[in-house]
Structures are given as structure tokens and as C-alpha cells.
Amino acid sequence: MIDSIHINDSTIYGSSWADPELRPLFAEQNRIKGWLEVMVVLAEIQAKFGLIPEQAATEIKGAYENIEIDEAFLKEVCEGFVKTNHSLMGLINAVKHRCEASGGEWLCYGVTVQDITDTHTIRTLLKVREHFLEQITGIEQILVNMARLHRQTVMCGRTHGQPGLPITFGFKAATWLDELERHRQRLSELKPRLGVGQLGGGVGSLSSLGPEGLAIQKAVMQRLGLNAPAISWTSTRDRYAEWMNTLAMITCTGDRIGQEIVNLQRPEIGELSEGFASGAVGSITMPQKRNPEISEHLGTLSRVVRHHAAHMAENLVHSHERDGRSWKGEWVIIPDATLATGKSLDLLKLLLKDLQVNQQRMRANIMATNGFVHAEAVMLTLAKTLGKQSAHQLVYDVTMQAQSEGLHLKQALINNQQVSTILSNDQIEALFVLERSTGVCADMIDQVIAQIHLP
């Protein structure tokens, strides 16, 4: 047994850092299998165009079909890599030894490592993309229901960590939904740009494939379910950068939601909380703790992905037609960021599905502001008579005095002689009706839900 080093591979902790459904796509055995599939298709198309002997393509395919990618095979490939210090030579030689006659001599004819690895990676990411779309759709359904249910659930809107104006919880949930819908759109729009294979040869010129190089390239990509590139992208890595930045935005949304729940779960606020699973332990020394573990871990995963996205941005800067300093780093960051994003979406769905909403506490926290959340409404009403700036100064003076004296804002307004000459007590009372104070939150919730088209 080989000891795990990366947290993704940990027997104990790996499930917290990677989506188990996606893990097989990036496992070494499947990566090698994927590379071999590209090599087989390449050989078959090259034979069809008369670039290599048909017998060679047959032998290469036969060797592939009989290869068991087990520990012994991987060890052989590893030894070849160590001996040659070349990314693909160990695998090429291992397959060559399993070909009859001279078929192995024609393996990877006229192509380079990036042709094989990029093409396989793109095929993998397209599969992941479909999975992510399904995950986001499931999360959106939860949020649609949440926004509808809490369309009129009044809570305190906060800015700079302080009470501002009343909103509804459905409004907050709808902002999450609206953001996720844009991520779903980004993933959908990304397909034609992402789904492009790589086949350019040594420097991207396709000189090794002869005058029919573009036709060969197109035929290979059609067999693999990809589009052919208009030009080689060995040194143009924006496709991967767009993928990674999309993942960063997706996980940032999870982090934003999680951070909001961390803050609102604090006992002194107590408006939202994670669902609690019996037996979960928050601390080995403070037995009473019920920590927002999922919400916090969404932030950890997002930081991992954001930093990998920044690394990928560095890879956009290449020297000449190939630069190993840039593209080899992708072997580390793309699987890691992709698996972390899958786990983030899994956790976000679980978090929202079991989220506990304390409507009573939301209302109590608004009441605890002593009416100061209605100060804007008062100011705007007085502005019709005094002008906005003068009304702002008047309400500012009243609120500062009320806070120092511990008065409810409504009482302070009634007590103020200047205010009372403009507004009657009934008019002041009307400004403090909570249900009238949330603006068009409900209408905006409806607008967001209307643009979501779920299966």
C-alpha cells in the first residue's frame, strides 16, 4: 500500500476534498486509459489516410484492448519515465512491447505529449461540465422553493455588518439563485470554447502529418467527440483559464452563502443555522459546540480553487510555442480544482436542503433595532417637505439623540417639535409598519424565479 500524501487521496479525509463521483475521471488508471484511447483513434485515422500502415493501427488497437492497467503495468511505465525523463515515453514503450511485429513503431506518429494529454483532459472536463450542470440544477430547485416559501419573511438587511433596512429572507435566497443561474449559463456557453481537441505536432504546424494534416486533425476530433481547433493552442491556454475561473466563481458563490450562514448562525443573531446531524461533534474540548462545519468548509474549498485559478492565469504567459513551466502545472491544478468544485457543489446542496430558518428570531432582531431600520423611510417622507439633505440632517439628529437616550425612533420622532409640525402621529405610525418596508423585494424574487427554467 502506498501512503497517501495529497489530502485528496487520504483514506480518512479524501471525501471532504473531492467529489467521489468525479474522482474516477482523474484516477491514474483512467487517465492512462484515456491517453491510450486518443492514441488508438489517432493511429486508426492516420492509417485511413495512409500515413501509417493499417497493420500498425490494428496492432496498436489490439495491444490497447489487451492491456490491463494494473500495478505491474503502471510500474513498468514509471520505470520508463524515470529512465527517459519524458512524460510519455514510458507509456509508449510499454505499449510498443505489447504490439505484434512492428506496430508499436508507429505509436504517436508525428504528435507530441500535449496532443495526447490536452485532448484527453478536454474530454474529461466536458464530462465534468455535464455533472456540474446537474448539480447546479438541483441546488437551484432548492433555492426556488426557499425563495417562494420566504417571499414575505421579513428580516434585517445589513451593510458593513450593521442593521440597515428590512428585506425578506426570500430576497436573500433569490440573490443566491440568481448568481447560480449565471454560473449555469457560463457552463452552458463554455462548451463550444472548451470542447476543442489538440493536435498540432511539435510546434503546432502539423508539418508531421503532411498536406492532409487538417483533414486528419478534423477526423480524429470527430471520432473523439470534439471540435477541431482553428489553430494549435499548445501555447494558448485560455480555454483552461476560462474553465478554472468559472470554477473559482462557482465556489466563491458557495463561500459567500456559507459565510452568510456562519454569520447568521452566531447565537447573538441566530437567524439561520445548518441542519444538525445527531452525533456530530463540534469540539473535543467544548462539548456544547454546534459549529457551521459545512459553511466553513465551503470557504476552504473555494480558497483552494481560487488559488489554482490564479496559478492557471500565470500559465497564460508562455515562451515561444511550448513552455513546460506553464503547462505541466496544469496536471496538478486542474484535477485538484475540479474535484474541489464538485465537492463544494455537493456540500452546498446539502447545506441548503437542511438549512434551518428562524423566522421568529429574524423578526425579533428587527424589533431590537428600536425602529432605526425605518429611518430611511422617515427621511424620504420628510424630504418631500424639507428637501433630501435637510431631511437627512433632521433624522440624523433625531436618531443620534434617540440612541443616546435609549428611545424607540418612533417615540423620538413624536417627541420632536419640527417633525411633529410636518407629520401627524398616525403618519409616523404608518412609516413603522414592517410589512410595508421591504420595497419590491417580493417582485424581484418573482423576476428571478421567472428566469429559471428547470427540467
Short mmCIF file of C-alpha atoms in Angstrom, two decimals:
data_model
loop_
_atom_site.label_atom_id
_atom_site.label_comp_id
_atom_site.label_asym_id
_atom_site.label_seq_id
_atom_site.Cartn_x
_atom_site.Cartn_y
_atom_site.Cartn_z
CA MET A 1 0.00 0.00 0.00
CA ILE A 2 1.34 3.44 -0.98
CA ASP A 3 0.89 6.07 1.70
CA SER A 4 -1.28 8.98 0.60
CA ILE A 5 0.32 12.42 0.63
CA HIS A 6 -2.22 14.69 -1.01
CA ILE A 7 -5.31 15.25 1.12
CA ASN A 8 -7.47 14.24 -1.88
CA ASP A 9 -6.02 10.74 -1.69
CA SER A 10 -6.40 10.36 2.06
CA THR A 11 -8.36 7.29 3.10
CA ILE A 12 -9.66 9.24 6.09
CA TYR A 13 -10.16 12.77 4.78
CA GLY A 14 -10.35 12.45 1.00
CA SER A 15 -14.14 12.51 0.90
CA SER A 16 -14.11 16.09 2.25
CA TRP A 17 -11.91 17.41 -0.52
CA ALA A 18 -13.13 15.72 -3.69
CA ASP A 19 -16.43 14.68 -5.24
CA PRO A 20 -16.31 10.85 -5.12
CA GLU A 21 -18.37 10.63 -8.30
CA LEU A 22 -15.74 12.62 -10.20
CA ARG A 23 -12.66 11.06 -8.65
CA PRO A 24 -12.53 8.10 -11.09
CA LEU A 25 -12.30 10.51 -14.03
CA PHE A 26 -8.96 11.74 -12.71
CA ALA A 27 -7.64 8.46 -11.31
CA GLU A 28 -4.30 7.41 -12.79
CA GLN A 29 -5.64 4.22 -14.34
CA ASN A 30 -8.39 6.11 -16.17
CA ARG A 31 -6.04 8.88 -17.19
CA ILE A 32 -3.70 6.31 -18.79
CA LYS A 33 -6.69 4.60 -20.39
CA GLY A 34 -7.88 7.93 -21.78
CA TRP A 35 -4.46 8.71 -23.24
CA LEU A 36 -4.39 5.29 -24.88
CA GLU A 37 -7.86 5.82 -26.36
CA VAL A 38 -6.63 9.01 -28.01
CA MET A 39 -3.55 7.18 -29.32
CA VAL A 40 -5.67 4.37 -30.78
CA VAL A 41 -8.03 6.76 -32.58
CA LEU A 42 -5.07 8.75 -33.86
CA ALA A 43 -3.45 5.59 -35.27
CA GLU A 44 -6.67 4.44 -36.93
CA ILE A 45 -7.21 7.80 -38.62
CA GLN A 46 -3.58 8.04 -39.68
CA ALA A 47 -3.84 4.57 -41.23
CA LYS A 48 -7.03 5.59 -43.04
CA PHE A 49 -5.15 8.50 -44.60
CA GLY A 50 -2.18 6.29 -45.48
CA LEU A 51 0.13 7.99 -43.03
CA ILE A 52 0.96 4.76 -41.18
CA PRO A 53 0.42 1.08 -42.14
CA GLU A 54 -3.07 -0.27 -41.44
CA GLN A 55 -1.47 -3.27 -39.74
CA ALA A 56 0.22 -0.90 -37.29
CA ALA A 57 -3.13 0.65 -36.33
CA THR A 58 -4.61 -2.82 -35.89
CA GLU A 59 -1.73 -3.88 -33.64
CA ILE A 60 -1.94 -0.70 -31.58
CA LYS A 61 -5.66 -1.20 -31.03
CA GLY A 62 -5.16 -4.87 -30.19
CA ALA A 63 -2.47 -4.04 -27.66
CA TYR A 64 -4.75 -1.45 -26.06
CA GLU A 65 -7.65 -3.90 -25.79
CA ASN A 66 -5.44 -6.46 -24.05
CA ILE A 67 -3.66 -4.12 -21.67
CA GLU A 68 -4.64 -4.39 -18.04
CA ILE A 69 -3.73 -1.12 -16.37
CA ASP A 70 -2.72 -2.73 -13.10
CA GLU A 71 0.08 -2.12 -10.64
CA ALA A 72 2.60 -4.05 -12.73
CA PHE A 73 1.82 -2.08 -15.88
CA LEU A 74 1.98 1.25 -14.06
CA LYS A 75 5.31 0.25 -12.52
CA GLU A 76 6.67 -0.53 -15.99
CA VAL A 77 5.51 2.86 -17.29
CA CYS A 78 7.02 4.56 -14.24
CA GLU A 79 10.38 2.91 -14.81
CA GLY A 80 10.31 4.09 -18.41
CA PHE A 81 9.55 7.62 -17.29
CA VAL A 82 12.39 7.62 -14.77
CA LYS A 83 14.79 6.23 -17.36
CA THR A 84 13.90 8.70 -20.13
CA ASN A 85 12.66 11.67 -18.05
CA HIS A 86 9.97 12.12 -20.69
CA SER A 87 6.29 12.40 -19.81
CA LEU A 88 5.02 9.89 -22.37
CA MET A 89 7.95 7.74 -23.45
CA GLY A 90 7.48 5.20 -20.66
CA LEU A 91 3.88 4.60 -21.75
CA ILE A 92 4.77 4.47 -25.45
CA ASN A 93 7.44 1.85 -24.84
CA ALA A 94 5.14 -0.20 -22.60
CA VAL A 95 2.52 -0.32 -25.36
CA LYS A 96 5.16 -0.97 -28.01
CA HIS A 97 6.29 -4.09 -26.13
CA ARG A 98 2.72 -5.38 -26.32
CA CYS A 99 2.30 -4.83 -30.03
CA GLU A 100 2.91 -7.61 -32.50
CA ALA A 101 5.62 -7.20 -35.13
CA SER A 102 6.42 -3.51 -35.67
CA GLY A 103 3.08 -1.87 -34.90
CA GLY A 104 4.46 -0.08 -31.88
CA GLU A 105 6.95 1.75 -34.05
CA TRP A 106 4.08 3.89 -35.35
CA LEU A 107 2.58 4.81 -31.99
CA CYS A 108 2.10 8.60 -31.62
CA TYR A 109 3.47 9.17 -35.11
CA GLY A 110 4.12 12.87 -35.65
CA VAL A 111 2.41 14.06 -32.48
CA THR A 112 3.58 15.35 -29.13
CA VAL A 113 2.63 14.95 -25.48
CA GLN A 114 0.24 17.88 -25.40
CA ASP A 115 -1.69 16.47 -28.35
CA ILE A 116 -2.49 13.40 -26.27
CA THR A 117 -2.85 14.94 -22.81
CA ASP A 118 -4.79 18.08 -23.78
CA THR A 119 -7.23 16.09 -25.90
CA HIS A 120 -7.88 13.65 -23.07
CA THR A 121 -8.20 16.45 -20.50
CA ILE A 122 -10.77 18.27 -22.61
CA ARG A 123 -12.82 15.08 -23.00
CA THR A 124 -12.73 14.67 -19.23
CA LEU A 125 -13.74 18.26 -18.49
CA LEU A 126 -16.71 18.01 -20.83
CA LYS A 127 -17.97 15.07 -18.75
CA VAL A 128 -17.41 17.07 -15.58
CA ARG A 129 -19.25 20.02 -17.09
CA GLU A 130 -22.37 17.91 -17.54
CA HIS A 131 -22.12 16.74 -13.94
CA PHE A 132 -21.76 20.31 -12.68
CA LEU A 133 -24.82 21.40 -14.66
CA GLU A 134 -26.83 18.65 -12.98
CA GLN A 135 -25.54 19.66 -9.55
CA ILE A 136 -26.37 23.32 -10.07
CA THR A 137 -29.86 22.45 -11.33
CA GLY A 138 -30.51 20.53 -8.13
CA ILE A 139 -29.32 23.44 -5.99
CA GLU A 140 -31.43 25.89 -7.97
CA GLN A 141 -34.55 23.84 -7.34
CA ILE A 142 -33.93 24.04 -3.59
CA LEU A 143 -33.41 27.80 -3.81
CA VAL A 144 -36.54 28.35 -5.93
CA ASN A 145 -38.60 26.63 -3.24
CA MET A 146 -36.80 28.54 -0.48
CA ALA A 147 -37.32 31.93 -2.14
CA ARG A 148 -41.02 31.23 -2.69
CA LEU A 149 -41.55 29.97 0.85
CA HIS A 150 -39.89 33.03 2.40
CA ARG A 151 -41.12 35.62 -0.09
CA GLN A 152 -42.66 37.61 2.77
CA THR A 153 -40.40 36.52 5.65
CA VAL A 154 -39.08 39.85 6.90
CA MET A 155 -35.53 40.06 8.20
CA CYS A 156 -32.91 42.71 8.73
CA GLY A 157 -30.83 43.71 5.73
CA ARG A 158 -27.30 44.57 6.86
CA THR A 159 -24.49 46.66 5.43
CA HIS A 160 -20.99 46.85 6.90
CA GLY A 161 -22.12 44.26 9.44
CA GLN A 162 -24.76 46.62 10.87
CA PRO A 163 -28.57 46.74 10.57
CA GLY A 164 -29.66 48.73 7.52
CA LEU A 165 -33.18 48.26 6.16
CA PRO A 166 -35.75 45.46 6.23
CA ILE A 167 -35.61 42.85 3.46
CA THR A 168 -37.09 39.37 3.19
CA PHE A 169 -35.20 36.11 3.51
CA GLY A 170 -36.68 35.09 0.19
CA PHE A 171 -34.91 38.10 -1.33
CA LYS A 172 -31.57 36.93 0.09
CA ALA A 173 -32.16 33.39 -1.22
CA ALA A 174 -33.11 34.80 -4.63
CA THR A 175 -29.76 36.63 -4.88
CA TRP A 176 -28.05 33.27 -4.37
CA LEU A 177 -30.30 31.70 -7.00
CA ASP A 178 -29.70 34.50 -9.49
CA GLU A 179 -25.93 34.12 -9.12
CA LEU A 180 -26.02 30.35 -9.55
CA GLU A 181 -28.14 30.71 -12.67
CA ARG A 182 -25.40 32.80 -14.24
CA HIS A 183 -22.90 30.07 -13.41
CA ARG A 184 -25.18 27.55 -15.11
CA GLN A 185 -25.28 29.83 -18.15
CA ARG A 186 -21.49 30.18 -18.11
CA LEU A 187 -21.06 26.40 -18.11
CA SER A 188 -23.53 26.09 -20.97
CA GLU A 189 -21.87 28.82 -23.01
CA LEU A 190 -18.42 27.40 -22.30
CA LYS A 191 -18.92 24.16 -24.23
CA PRO A 192 -18.01 25.33 -27.76
CA ARG A 193 -14.88 27.07 -26.48
CA LEU A 194 -13.84 24.26 -24.16
CA GLY A 195 -14.72 21.28 -26.35
CA VAL A 196 -11.77 21.64 -28.71
CA GLY A 197 -9.11 18.96 -29.02
CA GLN A 198 -5.39 19.37 -29.55
CA LEU A 199 -3.43 18.04 -32.50
CA GLY A 200 -0.61 20.22 -33.72
CA GLY A 201 2.60 18.23 -33.60
CA GLY A 202 5.93 19.57 -32.39
CA VAL A 203 5.35 23.30 -32.74
CA GLY A 204 1.72 23.34 -33.81
CA SER A 205 2.33 23.46 -37.55
CA LEU A 206 1.09 19.91 -38.32
CA SER A 207 4.08 19.52 -40.64
CA SER A 208 4.45 15.90 -39.49
CA LEU A 209 1.02 14.95 -40.86
CA GLY A 210 1.65 16.17 -44.39
CA PRO A 211 -0.62 18.13 -46.72
CA GLU A 212 -3.76 16.44 -45.35
CA GLY A 213 -2.91 17.42 -41.78
CA LEU A 214 -6.06 19.48 -41.23
CA ALA A 215 -8.29 16.72 -42.59
CA ILE A 216 -6.58 14.20 -40.32
CA GLN A 217 -6.98 16.54 -37.38
CA LYS A 218 -10.68 17.01 -38.08
CA ALA A 219 -11.29 13.28 -38.47
CA VAL A 220 -9.52 12.47 -35.19
CA MET A 221 -11.56 15.06 -33.31
CA GLN A 222 -14.84 13.87 -34.81
CA ARG A 223 -14.10 10.33 -33.62
CA LEU A 224 -13.37 11.66 -30.13
CA GLY A 225 -16.48 13.86 -29.97
CA LEU A 226 -14.55 17.13 -30.07
CA ASN A 227 -14.22 20.12 -32.34
CA ALA A 228 -11.01 20.66 -34.29
CA PRO A 229 -9.09 23.81 -33.38
CA ALA A 230 -8.72 26.59 -35.92
CA ILE A 231 -5.07 26.70 -34.89
CA SER A 232 -2.87 24.93 -32.37
CA TRP A 233 -3.34 26.03 -28.75
CA THR A 234 -0.22 24.49 -27.22
CA SER A 235 0.89 27.92 -26.03
CA THR A 236 -2.59 29.45 -25.80
CA ARG A 237 -4.13 28.23 -22.56
CA ASP A 238 -7.14 30.49 -22.22
CA ARG A 239 -9.53 27.52 -22.55
CA TYR A 240 -8.24 26.10 -19.30
CA ALA A 241 -8.07 29.54 -17.71
CA GLU A 242 -11.74 30.13 -18.51
CA TRP A 243 -12.62 26.74 -17.01
CA MET A 244 -10.64 27.46 -13.84
CA ASN A 245 -12.04 30.95 -13.41
CA THR A 246 -15.56 29.60 -13.87
CA LEU A 247 -14.83 27.10 -11.11
CA ALA A 248 -13.48 29.90 -8.94
CA MET A 249 -16.69 31.92 -9.38
CA ILE A 250 -18.86 28.87 -8.66
CA THR A 251 -17.03 28.06 -5.44
CA CYS A 252 -16.98 31.74 -4.45
CA THR A 253 -20.76 31.67 -4.54
CA GLY A 254 -20.71 28.68 -2.22
CA ASP A 255 -18.27 30.53 0.01
CA ARG A 256 -20.49 33.63 0.02
CA ILE A 257 -23.53 31.62 1.04
CA GLY A 258 -21.55 29.71 3.62
CA GLN A 259 -20.06 32.87 5.09
CA GLU A 260 -23.54 34.39 5.39
CA ILE A 261 -24.74 31.33 7.28
CA VAL A 262 -21.65 31.38 9.54
CA ASN A 263 -22.51 34.96 10.50
CA LEU A 264 -26.25 34.47 10.87
CA GLN A 265 -25.79 31.26 12.89
CA ARG A 266 -23.94 33.15 15.62
CA PRO A 267 -26.10 32.78 18.76
CA GLU A 268 -26.39 36.54 19.18
CA ILE A 269 -28.07 36.67 15.74
CA GLY A 270 -29.49 33.16 15.39
CA GLU A 271 -31.47 33.68 12.16
CA LEU A 272 -30.09 30.75 10.14
CA SER A 273 -28.32 27.56 11.08
CA GLU A 274 -27.01 24.43 9.45
CA GLY A 275 -29.04 21.29 9.86
CA PHE A 276 -27.68 19.25 12.75
CA ALA A 277 -26.87 15.58 12.40
CA SER A 278 -27.09 13.58 15.60
CA GLY A 279 -23.63 12.54 16.70
CA ALA A 280 -21.79 15.42 15.03
CA VAL A 281 -19.06 16.82 17.29
CA GLY A 282 -18.11 20.49 17.19
CA SER A 283 -15.18 20.37 19.59
CA ILE A 284 -13.21 17.74 21.52
CA THR A 285 -12.87 20.13 24.45
CA MET A 286 -16.12 22.17 24.33
CA PRO A 287 -18.91 19.58 24.19
CA GLN A 288 -21.67 22.16 23.63
CA LYS A 289 -20.38 23.39 20.27
CA ARG A 290 -22.52 23.10 17.11
CA ASN A 291 -20.21 24.58 14.54
CA PRO A 292 -21.18 25.57 10.96
CA GLU A 293 -18.77 22.98 9.58
CA ILE A 294 -20.21 22.77 6.06
CA SER A 295 -20.36 26.54 5.65
CA GLU A 296 -16.76 26.93 6.76
CA HIS A 297 -15.52 24.12 4.52
CA LEU A 298 -17.14 25.80 1.52
CA GLY A 299 -14.75 28.67 2.21
CA THR A 300 -11.75 26.36 2.45
CA LEU A 301 -12.56 24.64 -0.83
CA SER A 302 -13.12 28.00 -2.52
CA ARG A 303 -9.72 29.24 -1.41
CA VAL A 304 -8.09 26.17 -2.93
CA VAL A 305 -9.88 26.73 -6.23
CA ARG A 306 -9.23 30.48 -6.30
CA HIS A 307 -5.51 29.96 -5.82
CA HIS A 308 -5.42 27.31 -8.54
CA ALA A 309 -7.26 29.71 -10.84
CA ALA A 310 -4.59 32.32 -10.15
CA HIS A 311 -1.93 29.72 -10.96
CA MET A 312 -3.71 29.00 -14.25
CA ALA A 313 -3.67 32.70 -15.07
CA GLU A 314 0.12 32.55 -14.71
CA ASN A 315 0.14 29.74 -17.27
CA LEU A 316 -1.34 32.04 -19.90
CA VAL A 317 2.14 33.54 -20.24
CA HIS A 318 4.17 31.19 -22.47
CA SER A 319 7.56 31.34 -24.06
CA HIS A 320 7.51 30.51 -27.76
CA GLU A 321 5.45 27.51 -28.96
CA ARG A 322 5.75 25.33 -25.85
CA ASP A 323 6.73 26.08 -22.29
CA GLY A 324 6.83 23.25 -19.77
CA ARG A 325 6.99 25.67 -16.85
CA SER A 326 3.44 26.64 -17.68
CA TRP A 327 1.51 23.66 -18.97
CA LYS A 328 2.95 20.97 -16.70
CA GLY A 329 1.50 22.76 -13.69
CA GLU A 330 -1.94 22.12 -15.17
CA TRP A 331 -1.54 18.43 -14.35
CA VAL A 332 -1.69 19.39 -10.67
CA ILE A 333 -4.16 22.24 -10.54
CA ILE A 334 -6.91 21.25 -12.99
CA PRO A 335 -7.85 17.92 -11.34
CA ASP A 336 -7.50 19.38 -7.85
CA ALA A 337 -9.66 22.44 -8.56
CA THR A 338 -12.24 20.40 -10.47
CA LEU A 339 -12.63 17.81 -7.72
CA ALA A 340 -12.83 20.55 -5.07
CA THR A 341 -15.55 22.32 -7.04
CA GLY A 342 -17.56 19.11 -7.29
CA LYS A 343 -17.30 18.68 -3.53
CA SER A 344 -18.28 22.31 -3.00
CA LEU A 345 -21.46 21.84 -5.02
CA ASP A 346 -22.28 18.64 -3.12
CA LEU A 347 -21.88 20.42 0.20
CA LEU A 348 -23.83 23.48 -0.92
CA LYS A 349 -26.78 21.32 -1.89
CA LEU A 350 -26.68 19.54 1.47
CA LEU A 351 -26.35 22.83 3.34
CA LEU A 352 -29.33 24.46 1.65
CA LYS A 353 -31.51 21.34 1.74
CA ASP A 354 -31.23 21.14 5.54
CA LEU A 355 -30.96 24.87 6.28
CA GLN A 356 -32.94 25.94 9.35
CA VAL A 357 -34.65 29.34 9.10
CA ASN A 358 -35.65 31.01 12.37
CA GLN A 359 -38.37 33.46 11.31
CA GLN A 360 -39.15 34.47 14.89
CA ARG A 361 -35.54 35.44 15.50
CA MET A 362 -35.43 37.41 12.27
CA ARG A 363 -38.42 39.46 13.40
CA ALA A 364 -37.08 39.83 16.93
CA ASN A 365 -33.75 41.16 15.66
CA ILE A 366 -35.55 43.82 13.60
CA MET A 367 -37.61 44.81 16.63
CA ALA A 368 -34.39 45.02 18.67
CA THR A 369 -33.20 47.89 16.47
CA ASN A 370 -35.77 50.13 18.20
CA GLY A 371 -37.20 51.19 14.87
CA PHE A 372 -33.96 52.60 13.46
CA VAL A 373 -34.29 50.38 10.37
CA HIS A 374 -37.18 52.69 9.36
CA ALA A 375 -35.04 55.85 9.43
CA GLU A 376 -34.70 55.96 5.64
CA ALA A 377 -38.47 55.81 5.15
CA VAL A 378 -38.89 58.68 7.61
CA MET A 379 -36.20 60.73 5.88
CA LEU A 380 -37.68 60.23 2.40
CA THR A 381 -41.12 61.23 3.64
CA LEU A 382 -39.80 64.38 5.31
CA ALA A 383 -37.78 65.16 2.16
CA LYS A 384 -41.00 65.91 0.30
CA THR A 385 -41.36 68.94 2.54
CA LEU A 386 -37.79 69.80 3.60
CA GLY A 387 -35.68 68.50 0.74
CA LYS A 388 -33.50 65.41 0.97
CA GLN A 389 -30.37 66.92 2.56
CA SER A 390 -32.26 68.84 5.23
CA ALA A 391 -34.45 65.82 5.97
CA HIS A 392 -31.32 63.66 6.28
CA GLN A 393 -29.81 66.07 8.79
CA LEU A 394 -33.02 66.23 10.82
CA VAL A 395 -33.43 62.44 11.00
CA TYR A 396 -29.72 62.07 11.75
CA ASP A 397 -30.06 64.42 14.73
CA VAL A 398 -33.19 62.63 15.98
CA THR A 399 -31.63 59.15 15.69
CA MET A 400 -28.41 60.16 17.42
CA GLN A 401 -30.37 61.65 20.31
CA ALA A 402 -32.72 58.65 20.47
CA GLN A 403 -29.79 56.24 20.62
CA SER A 404 -28.12 58.16 23.41
CA GLU A 405 -31.39 58.28 25.39
CA GLY A 406 -32.41 54.68 24.64
CA LEU A 407 -35.64 55.71 22.92
CA HIS A 408 -37.50 53.95 20.15
CA LEU A 409 -37.17 56.00 16.96
CA LYS A 410 -40.94 56.31 16.63
CA GLN A 411 -41.22 57.92 20.07
CA ALA A 412 -38.27 60.19 19.38
CA LEU A 413 -39.95 61.43 16.20
CA ILE A 414 -43.22 62.06 18.01
CA ASN A 415 -41.32 63.99 20.66
CA ASN A 416 -39.51 66.16 18.08
CA GLN A 417 -41.25 69.50 17.54
CA GLN A 418 -40.01 70.04 13.98
CA VAL A 419 -41.08 66.56 12.86
CA SER A 420 -44.46 66.86 14.54
CA THR A 421 -45.23 70.03 12.57
CA ILE A 422 -44.83 68.04 9.33
CA LEU A 423 -46.11 64.55 10.22
CA SER A 424 -49.03 63.52 12.40
CA ASN A 425 -48.71 60.66 14.85
CA ASP A 426 -50.73 58.42 12.51
CA GLN A 427 -48.43 59.26 9.61
CA ILE A 428 -45.39 58.46 11.75
CA GLU A 429 -47.04 55.22 12.88
CA ALA A 430 -47.63 54.20 9.26
CA LEU A 431 -43.91 54.51 8.50
CA PHE A 432 -43.16 51.74 11.02
CA VAL A 433 -45.41 49.03 9.56
CA LEU A 434 -42.85 46.29 8.93
CA GLU A 435 -44.66 44.54 6.10
CA ARG A 436 -44.65 47.76 4.04
CA SER A 437 -40.94 48.35 4.48
CA THR A 438 -39.35 45.77 2.19
CA GLY A 439 -39.68 47.71 -1.05
CA VAL A 440 -40.13 45.49 -4.10
CA CYS A 441 -38.26 42.50 -2.68
CA ALA A 442 -41.17 40.20 -3.48
CA ASP A 443 -41.40 41.42 -7.07
CA MET A 444 -37.67 40.87 -7.60
CA ILE A 445 -37.96 37.35 -6.20
CA ASP A 446 -40.66 36.66 -8.78
CA GLN A 447 -38.45 38.06 -11.54
CA VAL A 448 -35.54 35.81 -10.61
CA ILE A 449 -37.70 32.70 -10.38
CA ALA A 450 -39.31 33.51 -13.74
CA GLN A 451 -35.93 33.32 -15.49
CA ILE A 452 -35.12 29.88 -14.07
CA HIS A 453 -36.14 27.06 -16.40
CA LEU A 454 -35.69 23.78 -14.55
CA PRO A 455 -36.39 20.35 -16.08
#
